[in-house]
JSON list of C-alpha atoms in Angstrom, two decimals:
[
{"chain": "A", "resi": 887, "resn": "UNK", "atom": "CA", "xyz": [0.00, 0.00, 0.00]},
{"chain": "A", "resi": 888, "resn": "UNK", "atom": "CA", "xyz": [1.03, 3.74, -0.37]},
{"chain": "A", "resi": 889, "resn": "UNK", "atom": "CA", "xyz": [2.56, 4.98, 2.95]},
{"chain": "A", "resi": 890, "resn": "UNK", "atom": "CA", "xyz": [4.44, 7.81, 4.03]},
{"chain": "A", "resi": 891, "resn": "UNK", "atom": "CA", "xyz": [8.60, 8.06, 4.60]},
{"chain": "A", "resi": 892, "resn": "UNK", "atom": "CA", "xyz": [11.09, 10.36, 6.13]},
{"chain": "A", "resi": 893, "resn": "UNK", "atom": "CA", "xyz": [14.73, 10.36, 4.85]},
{"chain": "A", "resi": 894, "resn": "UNK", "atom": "CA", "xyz": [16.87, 10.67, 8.06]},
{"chain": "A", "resi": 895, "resn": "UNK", "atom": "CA", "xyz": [16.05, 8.75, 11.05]},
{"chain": "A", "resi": 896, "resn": "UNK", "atom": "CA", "xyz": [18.10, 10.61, 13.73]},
{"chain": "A", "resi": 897, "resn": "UNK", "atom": "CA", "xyz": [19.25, 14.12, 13.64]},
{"chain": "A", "resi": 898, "resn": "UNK", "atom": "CA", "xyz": [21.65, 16.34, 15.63]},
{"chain": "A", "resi": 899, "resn": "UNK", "atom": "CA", "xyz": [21.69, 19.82, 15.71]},
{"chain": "A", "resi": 900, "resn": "UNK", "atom": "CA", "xyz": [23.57, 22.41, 18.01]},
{"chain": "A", "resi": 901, "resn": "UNK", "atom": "CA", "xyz": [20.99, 25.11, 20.13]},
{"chain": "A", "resi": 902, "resn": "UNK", "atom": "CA", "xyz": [20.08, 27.90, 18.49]},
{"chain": "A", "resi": 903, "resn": "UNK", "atom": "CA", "xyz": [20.54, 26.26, 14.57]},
{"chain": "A", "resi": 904, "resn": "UNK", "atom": "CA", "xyz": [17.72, 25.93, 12.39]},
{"chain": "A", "resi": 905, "resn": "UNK", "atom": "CA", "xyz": [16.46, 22.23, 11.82]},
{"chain": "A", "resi": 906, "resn": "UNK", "atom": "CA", "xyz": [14.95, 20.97, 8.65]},
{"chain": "A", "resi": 907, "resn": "UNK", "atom": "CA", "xyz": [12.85, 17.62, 9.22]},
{"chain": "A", "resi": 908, "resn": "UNK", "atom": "CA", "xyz": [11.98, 16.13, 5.44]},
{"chain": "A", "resi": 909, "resn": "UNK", "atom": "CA", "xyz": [9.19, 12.98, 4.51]},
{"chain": "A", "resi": 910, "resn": "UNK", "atom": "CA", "xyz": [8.42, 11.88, 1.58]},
{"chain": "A", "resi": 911, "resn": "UNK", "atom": "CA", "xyz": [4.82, 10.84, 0.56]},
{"chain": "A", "resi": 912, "resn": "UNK", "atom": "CA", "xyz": [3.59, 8.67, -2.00]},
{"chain": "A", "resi": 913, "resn": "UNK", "atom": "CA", "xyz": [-0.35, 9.05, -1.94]},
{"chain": "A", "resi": 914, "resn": "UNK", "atom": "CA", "xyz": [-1.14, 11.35, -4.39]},
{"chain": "A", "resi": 915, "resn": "UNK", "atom": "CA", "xyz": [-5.09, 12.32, -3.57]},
{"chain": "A", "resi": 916, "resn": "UNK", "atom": "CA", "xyz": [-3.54, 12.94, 0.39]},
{"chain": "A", "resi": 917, "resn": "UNK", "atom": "CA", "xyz": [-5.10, 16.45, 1.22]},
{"chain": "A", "resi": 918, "resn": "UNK", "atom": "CA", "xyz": [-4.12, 17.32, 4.61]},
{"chain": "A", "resi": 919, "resn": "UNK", "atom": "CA", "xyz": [-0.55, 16.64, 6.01]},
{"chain": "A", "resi": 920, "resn": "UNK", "atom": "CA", "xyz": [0.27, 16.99, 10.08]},
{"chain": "A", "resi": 921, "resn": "UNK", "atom": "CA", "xyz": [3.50, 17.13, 12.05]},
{"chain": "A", "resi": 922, "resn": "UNK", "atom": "CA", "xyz": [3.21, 16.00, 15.42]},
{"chain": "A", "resi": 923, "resn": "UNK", "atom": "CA", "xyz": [6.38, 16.12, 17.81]},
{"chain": "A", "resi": 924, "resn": "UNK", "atom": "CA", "xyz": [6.59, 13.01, 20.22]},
{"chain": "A", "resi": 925, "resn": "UNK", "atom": "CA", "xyz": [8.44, 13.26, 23.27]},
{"chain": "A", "resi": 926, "resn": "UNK", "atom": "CA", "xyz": [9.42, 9.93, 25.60]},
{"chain": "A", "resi": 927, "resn": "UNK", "atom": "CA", "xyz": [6.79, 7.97, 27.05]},
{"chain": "A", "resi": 928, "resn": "UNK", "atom": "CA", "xyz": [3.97, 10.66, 25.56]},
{"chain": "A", "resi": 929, "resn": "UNK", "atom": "CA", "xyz": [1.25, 10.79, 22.58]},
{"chain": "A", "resi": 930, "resn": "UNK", "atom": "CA", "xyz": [2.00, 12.96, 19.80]},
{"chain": "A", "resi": 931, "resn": "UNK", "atom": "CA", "xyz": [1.57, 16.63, 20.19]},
{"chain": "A", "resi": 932, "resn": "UNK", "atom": "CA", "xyz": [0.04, 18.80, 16.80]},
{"chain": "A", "resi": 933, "resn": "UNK", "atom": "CA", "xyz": [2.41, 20.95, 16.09]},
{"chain": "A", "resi": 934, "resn": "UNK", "atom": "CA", "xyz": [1.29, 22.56, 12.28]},
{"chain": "A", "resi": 935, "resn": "UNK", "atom": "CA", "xyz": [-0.60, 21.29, 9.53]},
{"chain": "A", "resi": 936, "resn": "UNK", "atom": "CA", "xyz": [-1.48, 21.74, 5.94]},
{"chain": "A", "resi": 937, "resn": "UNK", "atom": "CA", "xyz": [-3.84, 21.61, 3.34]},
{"chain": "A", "resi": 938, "resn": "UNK", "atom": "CA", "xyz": [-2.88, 20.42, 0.02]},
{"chain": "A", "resi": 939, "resn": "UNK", "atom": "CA", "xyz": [-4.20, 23.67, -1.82]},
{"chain": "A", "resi": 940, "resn": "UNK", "atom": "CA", "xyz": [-0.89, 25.71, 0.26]},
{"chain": "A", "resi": 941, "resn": "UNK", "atom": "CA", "xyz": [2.25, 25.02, -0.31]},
{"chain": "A", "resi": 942, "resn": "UNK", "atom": "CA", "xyz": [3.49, 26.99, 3.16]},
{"chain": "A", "resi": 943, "resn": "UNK", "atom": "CA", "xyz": [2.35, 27.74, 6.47]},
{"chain": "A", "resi": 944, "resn": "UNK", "atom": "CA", "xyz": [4.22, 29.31, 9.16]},
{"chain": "A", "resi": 945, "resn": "UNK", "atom": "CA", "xyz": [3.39, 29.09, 13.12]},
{"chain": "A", "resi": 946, "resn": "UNK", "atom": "CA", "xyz": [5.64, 30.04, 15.42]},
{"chain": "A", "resi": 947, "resn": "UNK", "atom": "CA", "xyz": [9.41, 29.38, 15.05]},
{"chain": "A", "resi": 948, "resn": "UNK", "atom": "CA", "xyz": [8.00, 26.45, 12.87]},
{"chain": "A", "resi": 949, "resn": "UNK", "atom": "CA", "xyz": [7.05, 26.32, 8.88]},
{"chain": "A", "resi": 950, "resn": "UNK", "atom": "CA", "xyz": [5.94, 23.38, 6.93]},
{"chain": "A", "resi": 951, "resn": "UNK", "atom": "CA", "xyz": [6.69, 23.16, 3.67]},
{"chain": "A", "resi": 952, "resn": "UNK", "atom": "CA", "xyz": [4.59, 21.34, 0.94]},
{"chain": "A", "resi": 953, "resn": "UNK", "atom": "CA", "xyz": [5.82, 20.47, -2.53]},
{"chain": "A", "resi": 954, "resn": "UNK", "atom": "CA", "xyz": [2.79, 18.51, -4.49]},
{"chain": "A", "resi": 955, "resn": "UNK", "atom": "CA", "xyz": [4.94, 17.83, -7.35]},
{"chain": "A", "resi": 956, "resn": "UNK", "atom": "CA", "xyz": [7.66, 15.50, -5.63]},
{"chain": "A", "resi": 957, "resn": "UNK", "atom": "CA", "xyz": [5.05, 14.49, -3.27]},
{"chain": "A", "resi": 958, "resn": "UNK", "atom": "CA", "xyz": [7.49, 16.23, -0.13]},
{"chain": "A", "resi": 959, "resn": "UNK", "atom": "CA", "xyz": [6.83, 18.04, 3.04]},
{"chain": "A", "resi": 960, "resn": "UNK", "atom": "CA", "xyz": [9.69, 19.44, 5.75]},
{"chain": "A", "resi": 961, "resn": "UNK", "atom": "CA", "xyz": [9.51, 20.92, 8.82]},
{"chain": "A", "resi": 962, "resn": "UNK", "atom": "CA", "xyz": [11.68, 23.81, 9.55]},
{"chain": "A", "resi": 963, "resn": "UNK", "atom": "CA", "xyz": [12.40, 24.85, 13.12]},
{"chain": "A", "resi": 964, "resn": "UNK", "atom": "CA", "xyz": [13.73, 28.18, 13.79]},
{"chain": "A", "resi": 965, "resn": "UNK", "atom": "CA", "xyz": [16.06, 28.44, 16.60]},
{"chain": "A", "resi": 966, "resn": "UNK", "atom": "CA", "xyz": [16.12, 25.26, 17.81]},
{"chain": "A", "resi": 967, "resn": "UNK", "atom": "CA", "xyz": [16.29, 24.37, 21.53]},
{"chain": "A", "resi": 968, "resn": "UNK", "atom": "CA", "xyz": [17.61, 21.46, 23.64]},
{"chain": "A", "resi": 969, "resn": "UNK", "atom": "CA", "xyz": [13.17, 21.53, 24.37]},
{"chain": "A", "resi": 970, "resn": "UNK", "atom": "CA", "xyz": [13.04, 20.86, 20.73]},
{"chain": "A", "resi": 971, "resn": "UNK", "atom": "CA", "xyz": [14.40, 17.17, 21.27]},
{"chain": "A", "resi": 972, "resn": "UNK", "atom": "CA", "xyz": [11.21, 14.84, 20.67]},
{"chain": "A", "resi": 973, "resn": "UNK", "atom": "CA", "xyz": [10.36, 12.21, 17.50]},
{"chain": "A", "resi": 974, "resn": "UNK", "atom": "CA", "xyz": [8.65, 14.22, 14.61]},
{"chain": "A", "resi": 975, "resn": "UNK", "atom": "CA", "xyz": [6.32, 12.48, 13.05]},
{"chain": "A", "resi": 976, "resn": "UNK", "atom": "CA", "xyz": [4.63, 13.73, 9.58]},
{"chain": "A", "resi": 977, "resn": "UNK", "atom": "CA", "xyz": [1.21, 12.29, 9.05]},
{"chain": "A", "resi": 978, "resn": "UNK", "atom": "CA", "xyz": [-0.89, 12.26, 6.15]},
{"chain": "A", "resi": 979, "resn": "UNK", "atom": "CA", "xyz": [-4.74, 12.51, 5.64]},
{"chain": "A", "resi": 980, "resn": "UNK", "atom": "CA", "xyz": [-6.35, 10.98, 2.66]},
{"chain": "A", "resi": 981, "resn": "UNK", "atom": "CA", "xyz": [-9.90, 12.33, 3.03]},
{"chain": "A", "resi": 982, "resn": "UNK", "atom": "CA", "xyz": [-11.40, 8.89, 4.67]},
{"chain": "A", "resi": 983, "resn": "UNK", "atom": "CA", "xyz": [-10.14, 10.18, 8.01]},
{"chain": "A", "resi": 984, "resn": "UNK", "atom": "CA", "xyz": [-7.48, 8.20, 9.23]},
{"chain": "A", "resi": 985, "resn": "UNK", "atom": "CA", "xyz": [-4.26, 9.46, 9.60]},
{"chain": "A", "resi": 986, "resn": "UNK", "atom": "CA", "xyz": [-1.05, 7.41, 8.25]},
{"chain": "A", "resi": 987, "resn": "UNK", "atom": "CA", "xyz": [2.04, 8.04, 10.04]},
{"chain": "A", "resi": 988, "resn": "UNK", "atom": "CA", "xyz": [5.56, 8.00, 8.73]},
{"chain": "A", "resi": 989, "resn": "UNK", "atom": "CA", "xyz": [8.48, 6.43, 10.76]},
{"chain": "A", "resi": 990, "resn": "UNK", "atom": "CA", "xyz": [9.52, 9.24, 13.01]},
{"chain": "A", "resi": 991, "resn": "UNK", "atom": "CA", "xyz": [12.88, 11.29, 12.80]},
{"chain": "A", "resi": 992, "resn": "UNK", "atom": "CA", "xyz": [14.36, 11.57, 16.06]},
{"chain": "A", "resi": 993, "resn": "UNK", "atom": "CA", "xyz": [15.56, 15.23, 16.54]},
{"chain": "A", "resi": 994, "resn": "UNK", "atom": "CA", "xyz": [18.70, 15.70, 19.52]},
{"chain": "A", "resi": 995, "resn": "UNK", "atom": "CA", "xyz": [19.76, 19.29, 19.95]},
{"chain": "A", "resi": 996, "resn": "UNK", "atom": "CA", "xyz": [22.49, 19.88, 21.83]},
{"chain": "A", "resi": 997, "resn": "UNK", "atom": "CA", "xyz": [22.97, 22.58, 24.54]},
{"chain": "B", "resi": 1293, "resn": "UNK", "atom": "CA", "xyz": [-8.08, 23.76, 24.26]},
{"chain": "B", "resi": 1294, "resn": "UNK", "atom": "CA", "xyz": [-8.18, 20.25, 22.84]},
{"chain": "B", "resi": 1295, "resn": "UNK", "atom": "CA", "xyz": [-7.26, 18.30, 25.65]},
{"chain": "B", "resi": 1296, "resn": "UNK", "atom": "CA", "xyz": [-7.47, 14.41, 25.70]},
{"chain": "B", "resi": 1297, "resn": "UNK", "atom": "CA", "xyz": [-6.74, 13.04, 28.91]},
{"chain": "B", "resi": 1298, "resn": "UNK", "atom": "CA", "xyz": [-6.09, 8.32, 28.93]},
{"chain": "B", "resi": 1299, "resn": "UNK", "atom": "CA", "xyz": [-6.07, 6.48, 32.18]},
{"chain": "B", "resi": 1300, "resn": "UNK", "atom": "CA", "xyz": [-4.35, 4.65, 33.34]},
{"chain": "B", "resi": 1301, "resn": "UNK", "atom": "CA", "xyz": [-0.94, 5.96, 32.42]},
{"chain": "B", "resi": 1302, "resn": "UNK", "atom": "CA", "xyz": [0.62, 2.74, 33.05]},
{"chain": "B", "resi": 1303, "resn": "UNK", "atom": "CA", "xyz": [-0.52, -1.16, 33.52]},
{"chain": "B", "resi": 1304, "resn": "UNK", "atom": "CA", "xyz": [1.24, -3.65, 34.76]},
{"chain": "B", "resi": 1305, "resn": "UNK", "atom": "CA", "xyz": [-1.10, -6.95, 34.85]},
{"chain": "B", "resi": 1306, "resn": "UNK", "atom": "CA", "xyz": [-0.98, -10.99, 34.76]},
{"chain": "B", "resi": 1307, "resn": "UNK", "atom": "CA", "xyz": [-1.51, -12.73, 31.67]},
{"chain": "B", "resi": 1308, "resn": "UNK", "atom": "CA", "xyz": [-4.97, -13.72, 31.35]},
{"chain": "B", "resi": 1309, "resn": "UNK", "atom": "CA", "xyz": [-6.53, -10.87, 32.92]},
{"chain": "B", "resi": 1310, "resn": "UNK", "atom": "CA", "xyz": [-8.40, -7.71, 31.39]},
{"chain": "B", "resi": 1311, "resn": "UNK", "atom": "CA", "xyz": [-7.38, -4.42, 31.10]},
{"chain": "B", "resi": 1312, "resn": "UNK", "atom": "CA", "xyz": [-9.42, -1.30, 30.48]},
{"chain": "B", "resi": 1313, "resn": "UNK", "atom": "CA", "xyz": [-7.74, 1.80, 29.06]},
{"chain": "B", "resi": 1314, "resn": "UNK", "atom": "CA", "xyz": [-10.48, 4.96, 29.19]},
{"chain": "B", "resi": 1315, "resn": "UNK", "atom": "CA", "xyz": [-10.25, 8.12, 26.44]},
{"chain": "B", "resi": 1316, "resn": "UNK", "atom": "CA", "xyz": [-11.69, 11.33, 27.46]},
{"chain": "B", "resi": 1317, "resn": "UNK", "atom": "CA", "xyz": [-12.21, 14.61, 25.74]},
{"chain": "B", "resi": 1318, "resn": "UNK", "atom": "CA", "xyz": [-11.54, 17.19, 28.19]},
{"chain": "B", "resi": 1319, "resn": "UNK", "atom": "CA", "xyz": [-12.74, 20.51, 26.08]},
{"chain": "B", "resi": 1320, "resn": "UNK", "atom": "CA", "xyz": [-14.68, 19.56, 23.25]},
{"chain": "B", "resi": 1321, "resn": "UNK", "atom": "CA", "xyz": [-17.05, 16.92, 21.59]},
{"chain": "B", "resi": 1322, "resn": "UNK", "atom": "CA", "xyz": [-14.75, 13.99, 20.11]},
{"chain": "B", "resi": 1323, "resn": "UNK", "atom": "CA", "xyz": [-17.22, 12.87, 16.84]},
{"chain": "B", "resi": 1324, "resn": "UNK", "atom": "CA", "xyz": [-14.48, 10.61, 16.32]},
{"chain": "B", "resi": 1325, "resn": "UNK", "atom": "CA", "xyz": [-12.02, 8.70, 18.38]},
{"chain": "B", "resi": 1326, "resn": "UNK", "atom": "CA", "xyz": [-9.04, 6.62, 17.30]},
{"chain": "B", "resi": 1327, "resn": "UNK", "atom": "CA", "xyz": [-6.66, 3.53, 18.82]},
{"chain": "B", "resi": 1328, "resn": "UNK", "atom": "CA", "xyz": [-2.92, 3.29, 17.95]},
{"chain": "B", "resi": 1329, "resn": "UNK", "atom": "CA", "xyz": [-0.84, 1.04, 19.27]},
{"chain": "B", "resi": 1330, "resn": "UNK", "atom": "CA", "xyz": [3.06, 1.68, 19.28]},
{"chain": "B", "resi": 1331, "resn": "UNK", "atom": "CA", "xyz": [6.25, -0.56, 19.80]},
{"chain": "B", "resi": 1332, "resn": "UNK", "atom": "CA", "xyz": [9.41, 1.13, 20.80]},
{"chain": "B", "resi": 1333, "resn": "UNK", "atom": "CA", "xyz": [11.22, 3.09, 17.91]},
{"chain": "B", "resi": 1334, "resn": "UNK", "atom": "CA", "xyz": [8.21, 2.61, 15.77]},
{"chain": "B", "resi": 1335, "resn": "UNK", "atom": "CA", "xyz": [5.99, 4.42, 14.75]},
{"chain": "B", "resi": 1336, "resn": "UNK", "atom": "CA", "xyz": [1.99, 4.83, 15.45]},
{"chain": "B", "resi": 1337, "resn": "UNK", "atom": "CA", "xyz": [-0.29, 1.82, 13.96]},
{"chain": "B", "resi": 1338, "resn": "UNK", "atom": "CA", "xyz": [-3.63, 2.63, 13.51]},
{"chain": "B", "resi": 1339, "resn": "UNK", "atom": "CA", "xyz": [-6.21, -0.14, 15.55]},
{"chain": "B", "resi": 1340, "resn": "UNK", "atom": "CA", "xyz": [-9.52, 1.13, 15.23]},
{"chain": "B", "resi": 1341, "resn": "UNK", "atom": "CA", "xyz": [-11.40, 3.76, 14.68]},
{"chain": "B", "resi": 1342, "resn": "UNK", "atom": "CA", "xyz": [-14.49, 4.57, 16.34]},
{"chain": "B", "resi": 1343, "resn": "UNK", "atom": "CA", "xyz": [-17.58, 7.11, 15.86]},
{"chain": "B", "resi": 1344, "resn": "UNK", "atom": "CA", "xyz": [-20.07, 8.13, 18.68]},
{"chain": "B", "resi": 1345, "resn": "UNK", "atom": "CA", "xyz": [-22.73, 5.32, 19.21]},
{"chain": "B", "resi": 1346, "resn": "UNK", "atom": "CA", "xyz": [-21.29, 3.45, 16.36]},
{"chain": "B", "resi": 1347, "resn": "UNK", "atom": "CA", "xyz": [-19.66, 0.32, 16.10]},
{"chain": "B", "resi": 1348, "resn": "UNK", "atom": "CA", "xyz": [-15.60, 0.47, 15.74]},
{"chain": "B", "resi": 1349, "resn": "UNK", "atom": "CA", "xyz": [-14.01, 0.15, 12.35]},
{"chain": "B", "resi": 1350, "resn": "UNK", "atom": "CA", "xyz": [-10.72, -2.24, 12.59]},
{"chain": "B", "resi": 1351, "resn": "UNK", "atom": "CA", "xyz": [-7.91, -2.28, 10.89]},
{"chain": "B", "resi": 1352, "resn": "UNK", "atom": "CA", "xyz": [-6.66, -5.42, 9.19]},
{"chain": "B", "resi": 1353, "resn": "UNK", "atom": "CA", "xyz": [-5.27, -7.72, 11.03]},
{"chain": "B", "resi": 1354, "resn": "UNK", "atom": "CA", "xyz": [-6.55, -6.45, 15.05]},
{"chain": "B", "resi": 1355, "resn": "UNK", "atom": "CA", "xyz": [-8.98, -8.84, 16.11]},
{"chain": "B", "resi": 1356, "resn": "UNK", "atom": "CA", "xyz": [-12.35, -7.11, 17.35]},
{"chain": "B", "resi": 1357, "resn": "UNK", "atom": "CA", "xyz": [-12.93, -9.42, 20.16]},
{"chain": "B", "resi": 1358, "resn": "UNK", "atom": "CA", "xyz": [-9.36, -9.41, 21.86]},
{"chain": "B", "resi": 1359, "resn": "UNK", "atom": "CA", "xyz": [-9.44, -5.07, 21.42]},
{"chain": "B", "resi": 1360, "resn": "UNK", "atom": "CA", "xyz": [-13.17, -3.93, 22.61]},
{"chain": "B", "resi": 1361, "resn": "UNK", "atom": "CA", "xyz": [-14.04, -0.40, 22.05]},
{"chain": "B", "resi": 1362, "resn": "UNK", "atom": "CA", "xyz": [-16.91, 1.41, 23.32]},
{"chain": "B", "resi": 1363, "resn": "UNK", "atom": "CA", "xyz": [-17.40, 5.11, 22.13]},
{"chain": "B", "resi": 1364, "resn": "UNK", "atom": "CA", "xyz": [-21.07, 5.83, 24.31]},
{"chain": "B", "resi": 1365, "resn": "UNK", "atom": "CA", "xyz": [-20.75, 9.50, 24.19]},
{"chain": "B", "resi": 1366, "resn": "UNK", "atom": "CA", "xyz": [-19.27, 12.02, 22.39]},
{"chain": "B", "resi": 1367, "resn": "UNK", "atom": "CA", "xyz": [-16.13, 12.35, 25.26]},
{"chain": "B", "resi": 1368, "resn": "UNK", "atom": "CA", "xyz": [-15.39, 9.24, 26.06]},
{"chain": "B", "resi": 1369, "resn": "UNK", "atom": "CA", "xyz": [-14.07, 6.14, 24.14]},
{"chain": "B", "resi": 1370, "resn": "UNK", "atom": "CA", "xyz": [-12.38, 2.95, 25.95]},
{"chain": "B", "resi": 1371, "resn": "UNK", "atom": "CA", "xyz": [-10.33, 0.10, 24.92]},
{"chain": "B", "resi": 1372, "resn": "UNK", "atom": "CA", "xyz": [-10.37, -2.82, 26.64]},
{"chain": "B", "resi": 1373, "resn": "UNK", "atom": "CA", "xyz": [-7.87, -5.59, 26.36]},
{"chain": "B", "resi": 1374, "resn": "UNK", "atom": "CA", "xyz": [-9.31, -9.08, 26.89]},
{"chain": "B", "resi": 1375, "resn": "UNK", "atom": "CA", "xyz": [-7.02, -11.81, 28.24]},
{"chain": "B", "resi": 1376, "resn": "UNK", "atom": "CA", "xyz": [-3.98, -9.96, 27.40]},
{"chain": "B", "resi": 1377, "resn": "UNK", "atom": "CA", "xyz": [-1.08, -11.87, 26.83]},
{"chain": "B", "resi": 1378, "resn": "UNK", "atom": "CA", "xyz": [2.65, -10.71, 27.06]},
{"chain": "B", "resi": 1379, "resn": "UNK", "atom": "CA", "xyz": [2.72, -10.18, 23.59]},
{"chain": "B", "resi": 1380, "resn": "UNK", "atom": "CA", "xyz": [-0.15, -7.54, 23.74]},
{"chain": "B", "resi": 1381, "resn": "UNK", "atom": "CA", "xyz": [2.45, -5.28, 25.93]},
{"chain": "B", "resi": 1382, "resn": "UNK", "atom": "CA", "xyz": [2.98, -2.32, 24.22]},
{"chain": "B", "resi": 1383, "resn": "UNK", "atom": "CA", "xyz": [1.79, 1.63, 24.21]},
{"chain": "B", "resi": 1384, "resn": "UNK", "atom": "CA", "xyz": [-1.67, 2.48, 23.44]},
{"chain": "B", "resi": 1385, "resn": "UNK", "atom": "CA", "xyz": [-2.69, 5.96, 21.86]},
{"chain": "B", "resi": 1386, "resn": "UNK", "atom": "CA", "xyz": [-5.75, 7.34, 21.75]},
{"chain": "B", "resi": 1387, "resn": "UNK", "atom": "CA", "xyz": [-7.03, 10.52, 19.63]},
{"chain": "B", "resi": 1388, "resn": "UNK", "atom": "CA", "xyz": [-9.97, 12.23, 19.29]},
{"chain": "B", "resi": 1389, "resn": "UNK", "atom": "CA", "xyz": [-11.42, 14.84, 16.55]},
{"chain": "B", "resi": 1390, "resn": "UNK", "atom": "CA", "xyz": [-14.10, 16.76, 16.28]},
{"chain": "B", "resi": 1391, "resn": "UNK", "atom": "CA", "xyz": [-16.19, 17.82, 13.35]},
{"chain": "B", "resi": 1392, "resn": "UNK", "atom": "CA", "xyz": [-15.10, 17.17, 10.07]},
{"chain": "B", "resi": 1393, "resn": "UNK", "atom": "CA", "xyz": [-11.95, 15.28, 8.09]},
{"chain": "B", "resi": 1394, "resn": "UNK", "atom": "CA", "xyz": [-9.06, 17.61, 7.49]},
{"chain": "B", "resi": 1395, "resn": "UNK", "atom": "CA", "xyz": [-8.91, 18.84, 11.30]},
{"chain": "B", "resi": 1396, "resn": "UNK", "atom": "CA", "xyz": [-5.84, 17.17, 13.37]},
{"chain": "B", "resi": 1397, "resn": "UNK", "atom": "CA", "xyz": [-6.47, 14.50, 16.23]},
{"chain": "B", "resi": 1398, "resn": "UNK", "atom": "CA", "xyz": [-5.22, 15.04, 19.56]},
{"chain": "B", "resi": 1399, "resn": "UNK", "atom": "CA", "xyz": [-3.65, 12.73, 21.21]},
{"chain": "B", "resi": 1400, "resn": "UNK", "atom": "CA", "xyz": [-3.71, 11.41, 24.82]},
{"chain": "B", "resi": 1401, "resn": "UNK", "atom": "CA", "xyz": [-0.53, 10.54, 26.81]},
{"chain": "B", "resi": 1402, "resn": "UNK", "atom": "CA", "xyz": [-0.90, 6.97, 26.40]},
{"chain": "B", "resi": 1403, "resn": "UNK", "atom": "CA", "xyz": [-0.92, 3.77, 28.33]},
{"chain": "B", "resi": 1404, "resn": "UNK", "atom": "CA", "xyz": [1.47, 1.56, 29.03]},
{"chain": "B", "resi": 1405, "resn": "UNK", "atom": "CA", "xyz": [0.49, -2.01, 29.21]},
{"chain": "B", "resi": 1406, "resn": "UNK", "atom": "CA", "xyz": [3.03, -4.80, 30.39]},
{"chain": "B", "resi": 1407, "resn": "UNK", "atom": "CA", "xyz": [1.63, -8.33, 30.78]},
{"chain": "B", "resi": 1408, "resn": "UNK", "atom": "CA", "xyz": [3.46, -10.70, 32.78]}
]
């Protein structure tokens, strides 16, 4: 079946960079894409979302990026901090409301 | 505002025995609740899904009668484990949504259920 992907599993960043968090999706009628951040031993937390008629949507210190024509979203963290660290997890909606999740990229800033 | 609170935060249990895990939207009207069920390092598999006074939708492969879930009113969905077995340790999600597709679920803290 069609599921979602991220490229890098793990990354490391020092406080105060900016962080870049990519997945790849292969659905193509997906209209809704969310980022949740997942911190140890807790559900995912909504952090920004998107609807497949934008292509970017800013919220604070965070942007989400959506390009439709290599099926790609990122999320971009301004500033990062060492409360940053968590699992991101992009999710995608493909109007029959479930969500599918991709694997995770683990996100370790260092102080 | 969209608060989901699960209970209990943790289980520890003997096999055999069955285990109840409650969902409950704190600040608005969940239409629509949802089970996930995680292993370490993974990520989130979708169970079931499960509307207000209907009957749960499962996904492939989850059997319906070892994962019961009851969605009687519009804040509170439960999940309950019968005879769990040590394989059915593992962290249990639940969301809930309200209104209409295209709005994000919000998650509860999740359980975590260790059978002995």
């Amino acid at each position: 079946g069609e599921s979602v992907g991220l490229h890098l599993p793990t990354l490391s960043v020092q406080e105060g960079d900016n962080s870049i968090i990519n997945c790849a999706y292969s659905n193509s009628a997906s209209d809704y894409f969310i980022w949740y951040k997942q911190e140890s031993g807790k559900g995912p937390q909504f952090i920004i979302d998107i609807r497949s008629n934008m292509d970017k949507r800013q919220g604070q210190r965070v942007t989400v990026l959506l390009n439709k024509t290599v099926k790609h979203l990122s999320l971009q963290i301004a500033a990062t901090q060492p409360g940053d660290s968590a699992v991101y997890f992009c999710a995608e909606n493909t109007g029959y409301s479930t969500l599918t999740f991709g694997k995770g990229t683990m996100l370790l800033v260092s102080p | 505002g969209a608060v989901v609170s699960q209970h209990p935060s943790w289980v520890i249990c003997k096999s055999g025995t069955s285990v109840k895990i409650e969902c409950r939207s704190l600040d608005f009207q969940a239409t629509t609740m949802f089970w996930y069920r995680q292993f370490p390092k993974q990520s989130l598999m979708l169970m079931a899904t499960s509307n207000e006074g209907s009957k749960a939708t499962y996904e492939q492969g989850v059997e319906k009668d070892k994962f019961l879930i009851n969605h009687a009113s519009l804040t509170l969905s439960t999940l309950t484990v019968t005879s769990a077995h040590p394989e059915d340790s593992s962290f249990y999600i639940c969301s809930a949504r309200s209104g209409q597709i295209n709005q994000p679920q919000h998650f509860g803290d999740g359980t975590r259920l260790s059978i002995l």
